[in-house]
Structures are given as C-alpha cells and as structure tokens.
XYZ file of C-alpha atoms in Angstrom:
318
model
C 10.124 8.952 -6.639
C 9.037 11.956 -4.586
C 9.507 11.998 -0.805
C 5.993 13.340 -0.232
C 4.344 9.959 0.734
C 7.293 8.991 2.901
C 7.107 12.207 4.908
C 3.380 11.815 5.411
C 3.802 8.194 6.487
C 6.585 9.188 8.908
C 4.204 11.634 10.516
C 1.535 8.859 10.733
C 3.721 6.359 12.319
C 5.539 8.590 14.779
C 2.360 10.055 16.250
C 1.646 10.039 19.995
C 2.371 6.697 21.660
C -1.219 6.213 22.815
C -3.922 7.133 20.292
C -6.650 5.658 18.153
C -6.123 4.421 14.652
C -8.612 3.522 11.977
C -8.343 0.826 9.294
C -11.036 0.449 6.661
C -11.772 -1.430 3.437
C -14.113 -0.176 0.720
C -15.636 -1.205 -2.602
C -17.835 0.483 -5.147
C -18.082 2.013 -8.572
C -15.974 4.453 -10.658
C -16.898 6.858 -13.471
C -14.395 8.288 -15.927
C -15.029 12.012 -16.772
C -15.050 12.822 -20.423
C -16.220 9.498 -21.936
C -18.524 8.463 -19.179
C -17.051 4.987 -18.835
C -17.793 2.977 -15.700
C -15.879 0.373 -13.771
C -15.317 -0.938 -10.246
C -13.149 0.622 -7.543
C -11.587 -0.705 -4.325
C -9.934 1.224 -1.478
C -8.010 0.491 1.754
C -7.297 3.333 4.186
C -5.250 3.767 7.381
C -6.101 6.873 9.418
C -4.294 8.534 12.285
C -6.417 11.167 14.097
C -4.870 14.336 15.570
C -7.236 15.750 18.121
C -10.941 15.976 17.479
C -10.921 17.657 14.025
C -7.715 16.746 12.114
C -6.423 13.435 10.766
C -3.836 12.071 8.315
C -4.425 9.037 6.084
C -2.544 6.694 3.896
C -4.608 4.901 1.324
C -4.591 2.526 -1.587
C -7.083 3.002 -4.435
C -7.686 0.630 -7.339
C -9.586 2.438 -10.122
C -10.714 -0.619 -11.929
C -10.357 -1.462 -15.602
C -11.898 1.177 -17.805
C -11.139 0.715 -21.538
C -7.397 0.866 -22.217
C -6.541 1.816 -18.621
C -5.691 -0.201 -15.483
C -4.835 2.354 -12.826
C -4.142 2.128 -9.139
C -1.966 3.897 -6.589
C -1.234 5.134 -3.058
C -2.389 8.437 -1.580
C -1.629 10.597 1.370
C -4.363 13.019 2.609
C -5.045 15.633 5.318
C -8.580 15.424 6.708
C -10.824 17.920 8.439
C -13.510 15.969 10.365
C -16.270 16.435 12.828
C -15.606 14.796 16.253
C -15.768 10.975 16.124
C -15.511 10.221 19.884
C -19.308 9.907 20.218
C -21.429 7.173 18.681
C -23.411 8.268 15.629
C -22.650 10.108 12.440
C -19.453 12.004 11.557
C -18.353 13.823 8.387
C -14.978 14.541 6.779
C -13.320 16.191 3.835
C -9.791 15.297 2.675
C -7.249 16.577 0.192
C -3.916 15.207 -0.792
C -1.654 13.674 -3.469
C -2.151 10.370 -5.296
C 0.885 8.504 -6.834
C -0.565 6.357 -9.561
C 0.505 3.448 -11.755
C -1.373 3.299 -15.090
C -1.202 0.546 -17.627
C -2.499 1.485 -21.054
C -2.128 0.856 -24.784
C -0.304 3.774 -26.453
C -1.890 5.513 -29.427
C -0.227 4.926 -32.718
C 0.860 1.322 -32.037
C 4.451 0.430 -31.169
C 4.605 -1.074 -27.665
C 1.812 -3.489 -26.757
C 1.322 -1.445 -23.541
C 3.017 1.119 -21.344
C 3.303 1.656 -17.580
C 2.904 5.306 -16.703
C 3.673 6.711 -13.246
C 2.682 10.146 -11.990
C 1.093 12.393 -9.414
C -2.461 13.644 -9.233
C -4.465 15.586 -6.676
C -7.111 13.608 -4.841
C -10.134 15.140 -3.068
C -12.508 13.156 -0.829
C -15.730 13.535 1.168
C -16.838 10.876 3.608
C -19.752 10.052 5.896
C -19.190 7.612 8.772
C -21.700 5.885 11.040
C -20.065 4.734 14.347
C -21.581 1.598 15.765
C -21.748 0.838 19.547
C -18.575 -1.276 19.206
C -15.391 -0.004 17.575
C -16.715 -0.894 14.131
C -18.049 1.724 11.717
C -19.726 1.911 8.315
C -18.405 4.440 5.803
C -19.390 6.034 2.451
C -16.629 7.913 0.651
C -16.535 9.910 -2.555
C -13.149 10.431 -4.283
C -12.191 12.688 -7.113
C -8.770 12.113 -8.854
C -7.658 14.825 -11.259
C -4.472 13.903 -13.152
C -2.763 16.429 -15.415
C -2.279 16.092 -19.124
C -4.341 13.880 -21.410
C -5.509 11.479 -18.646
C -9.185 11.797 -17.699
C -10.249 12.584 -14.131
C -12.229 9.941 -12.289
C -14.924 9.869 -9.619
C -15.329 6.886 -7.316
C -18.101 6.162 -4.818
C -17.134 3.610 -2.188
C -18.902 1.892 0.649
C -17.112 -0.121 3.298
C -16.497 -1.005 6.928
C -13.728 -0.095 9.299
C -12.408 -0.645 12.758
C -11.045 1.746 15.326
C -8.087 0.595 17.398
C -8.153 2.506 20.718
C -5.273 3.345 23.080
C -2.555 1.937 20.795
C 1.015 2.452 21.794
C 2.149 2.466 18.260
C 5.871 1.521 18.435
C 7.033 -2.056 18.112
C 9.449 -2.345 21.042
C 6.666 -3.294 23.491
C 5.949 -6.473 21.470
C 8.772 -8.423 23.187
C 9.158 -6.734 26.492
C 11.522 -3.952 25.525
C 13.991 -5.816 23.340
C 15.138 -3.311 20.721
C 15.832 -5.717 17.863
C 13.614 -7.774 15.668
C 15.815 -10.052 13.576
C 13.547 -12.175 11.460
C 14.164 -14.588 8.589
C 10.992 -15.091 6.502
C 10.149 -17.321 3.561
C 7.208 -16.154 1.455
C 5.459 -17.552 -1.619
C 2.589 -16.369 -3.801
C 1.787 -14.932 -7.185
C 3.378 -12.449 -9.596
C 1.027 -10.413 -11.799
C 2.525 -8.446 -14.691
C 1.074 -4.952 -15.065
C -0.024 -5.480 -18.637
C -3.486 -5.393 -20.187
C -3.522 -9.223 -20.030
C -2.225 -9.467 -16.386
C -0.042 -12.555 -16.950
C 0.426 -14.561 -13.762
C 3.152 -16.926 -12.386
C 4.399 -18.255 -9.109
C 6.702 -16.060 -7.072
C 8.702 -16.349 -3.935
C 11.153 -14.521 -1.726
C 13.430 -14.910 1.260
C 13.540 -11.911 3.498
C 15.896 -10.823 6.328
C 14.367 -8.123 8.561
C 15.929 -6.112 11.354
C 14.388 -3.375 13.488
C 16.651 -0.307 13.460
C 14.289 1.996 15.443
C 10.971 2.259 17.200
C 9.191 2.769 13.909
C 11.814 1.753 11.285
C 12.758 -1.683 9.874
C 15.378 -2.562 7.281
C 15.050 -5.611 5.001
C 17.138 -7.437 2.412
C 15.205 -9.737 0.098
C 16.017 -12.240 -2.635
C 13.076 -12.305 -5.038
C 12.019 -14.568 -7.820
C 9.130 -13.238 -9.852
C 8.537 -16.429 -11.830
C 8.288 -16.949 -15.567
C 5.391 -15.686 -17.671
C 4.779 -14.414 -21.170
C 5.206 -10.867 -19.824
C 8.488 -11.141 -17.930
C 11.147 -13.475 -16.487
C 12.904 -11.749 -13.607
C 14.636 -12.268 -10.302
C 16.949 -10.167 -8.125
C 17.847 -8.623 -4.791
C 16.062 -5.698 -3.075
C 16.722 -3.726 0.058
C 14.073 -1.485 1.744
C 13.514 0.832 4.625
C 10.152 0.304 6.349
C 8.067 2.646 8.461
C 5.940 0.460 10.738
C 3.068 0.952 13.199
C 1.713 -1.502 15.760
C -2.052 -1.845 16.045
C -1.865 -4.046 19.107
C 0.597 -6.457 20.705
C 0.318 -8.871 17.795
C -0.358 -6.918 14.629
C 1.922 -4.551 12.697
C 1.358 -2.605 9.501
C 4.141 -1.102 7.459
C 5.190 0.414 4.183
C 8.656 -0.199 2.568
C 10.491 1.514 -0.257
C 13.851 0.740 -1.797
C 15.932 -0.249 -4.835
C 15.673 -3.587 -6.605
C 18.472 -4.998 -8.756
C 16.827 -7.357 -11.182
C 18.434 -10.008 -13.330
C 17.349 -12.473 -16.121
C 15.585 -9.861 -18.228
C 14.844 -12.156 -21.126
C 12.246 -9.810 -22.443
C 14.692 -6.906 -22.849
C 17.130 -7.732 -25.656
C 20.787 -7.060 -24.787
C 20.051 -6.423 -21.102
C 20.995 -8.816 -18.322
C 20.311 -6.614 -15.295
C 18.321 -3.484 -14.426
C 17.867 -1.139 -11.485
C 14.226 -0.874 -10.548
C 12.279 0.078 -7.434
C 10.214 -1.934 -4.950
C 7.261 -0.428 -3.026
C 5.625 -2.710 -0.480
C 2.775 -2.766 2.063
C 2.771 -5.529 4.590
C 0.891 -6.809 7.655
C 2.687 -8.946 10.258
C 1.163 -11.111 12.905
C 3.201 -12.219 15.976
C 1.893 -15.684 16.880
C 4.438 -15.655 19.729
C 7.918 -14.197 20.349
C 9.476 -16.475 17.700
C 6.908 -17.113 14.919
C 5.703 -14.252 12.722
C 3.268 -14.440 9.808
C 3.464 -11.966 6.954
C 1.128 -10.922 4.159
C 2.623 -8.453 1.689
C 1.689 -6.677 -1.528
C 4.699 -5.520 -3.522
C 4.899 -3.312 -6.615
C 7.974 -3.574 -8.905
C 8.391 -0.132 -10.459
C 10.418 -0.077 -13.645
C 11.229 2.483 -16.366
C 10.917 -0.038 -19.234
C 7.210 -0.891 -18.963
C 7.529 -4.114 -17.026
C 5.904 -3.227 -13.689
C 4.575 -6.191 -11.652
C 2.669 -6.980 -8.484
C 3.843 -9.652 -6.082
C 1.236 -10.907 -3.623
C 3.059 -13.012 -0.984
C 2.297 -14.863 2.275
C 4.741 -16.531 4.520
C 6.183 -17.452 7.908
C 9.238 -16.105 9.674
C 11.398 -16.955 12.676
C 12.352 -14.198 15.040
C 15.733 -14.738 16.756
C-alpha cells in the first residue's frame, strides 16, 4: 500500500498545537458515468485548516451499490477555501487521491466475486453555511475518476459538521502530562464480508494499546472475525496509529499494519495468510482509567476475502 495517505495524515495530526478542526458527516446520491446508474453515497470528513485559505482533509466515501459494484475508500485532499472565520457562506475546491476497495463480479465467470484495490484522483467542490454556533451545513460535489475499465462516478452530498476551536491536538494533555497510555480494551461487534451478498457474523477482539509519541500509538490485537458463508478467520494484528485529540475527552485516529490470519477454511491447502488491517477509531475518555472505543476496520487481502469489522468496546487505562 502506498505511503501517500499516511504522509497526509501525519501532516494533519502534527499541525499546530492550537487550531480549529472540522468533522462532518454527509449523505446523498451517486451517478455512474457511462451507464447512468444511480445509487446512494455517504461521506465522513476530517479537515485541518492551514491559515485562512488552505486546508488538508482525510475522508471516507462509500459509493453505494451500483449494479455489480460495491465501492468505498479513503481519500486525502488539499483544499483552497474562502475564509471561514466569519459567519455566513464559504466556498472550497479540493483535489487529491482516493484509495478504493471495489467488490464486483468478474466478467466471464470463474470467481463469484473479486475485491479490487487501487488509486483514483478525486476532485471536489463544496459550499458551507456557518451557523452562529460552531455547527455548519455543507453541500459537496465529488468526482472520482479511476483508470482502466472502471467508470467514473459523481456524488452529490449534503450534511452537517462541527468546528472544534482552539484544540491542542496532542494526547499528552489528557492525563496531566503523563507520556504513556497503556490500555487493554475488549471490543465486540460485527464482521461483514466484502462480497456481493455481504455475509455477516459476530466478531471480537482484545487490544493492547500504548502511546509511543504525542501523535502516535502502537497496538497489538487478537481478532476473531467469526464464521460465515464467506469466510472463517482469526489472527493477530499489529498497527501504528496516528491520532489527534479534539478535546480533553475525544480522540480520533487511523491505524495501519500487518495481520497474520489463521483458520482459512475457504482457501484450500492454506492455514495462514498475511493480510493488512486498516482502521479508523474514535476513543472517549470517561475518566483517567476508563476509555470507550468505536472502530471500523478493513481487512485487506490479496485473495478476494476482504472484510469489515465494526466494533465497540471498553478499555482500562493503567
């Protein structure tokens, strides 16, 4: 996997100690160029401004379910925006790269489905109305242009966002300057196979997390993805996380790392396999000891058995 999103996220998370940050959620419609198909679209965006006119963003885009395609992915973009300090309307244009995960049925038969991964340029235009509070309403138009035989898409999204002002950003202030954050967390939830049928089963994990820097965590996790018609898999993963605090209680982060998977009953003659794990998580510090976690994890494979793990849990910080 390319280092491009990691470098952008590093720039986002290590920005000035005191600055505003935007977090927004959007929903709307998508149109596929070429065949004119329509579907839904959902987006989540984290934005770090740089001065009055520039910003960097990290986003997630789900491009719905057009015929024979279930595609979503993460994007990093550079934005040129009109000033947003004053209440009222602001405008922005963004350009960047989109790393997608696409589930489709291959032409000519063979496999029931395939999981494709790849890069595509993404271009965006947005209009934002800033309310008297820190809330804002936003309309955003996205254009994704993958190479090869895949059709470009256009999505129109409407949503709401919140601006977090005067945020320190690093996590060391959460507990009065203590530089470590050793946490043992138990999470449970659902596993969804990235097939055209989206088979589901129960999943769970035990995670050990340690802060190794102001903006960097390291985790080791034992995962069990459950048993479904699509896959039967468990294993051990380790990840490096880039994190950012929105306030004294809430942290957001993205983790990437290898995943050694076992019990591959759906792959004849194979008992283990090296895959990748990409995660996005939010953590809420109820107090100095108890931490709640909500995480979305994507298991990335090279044998067409990608899966999503949606997990929630509680941890103990010691």
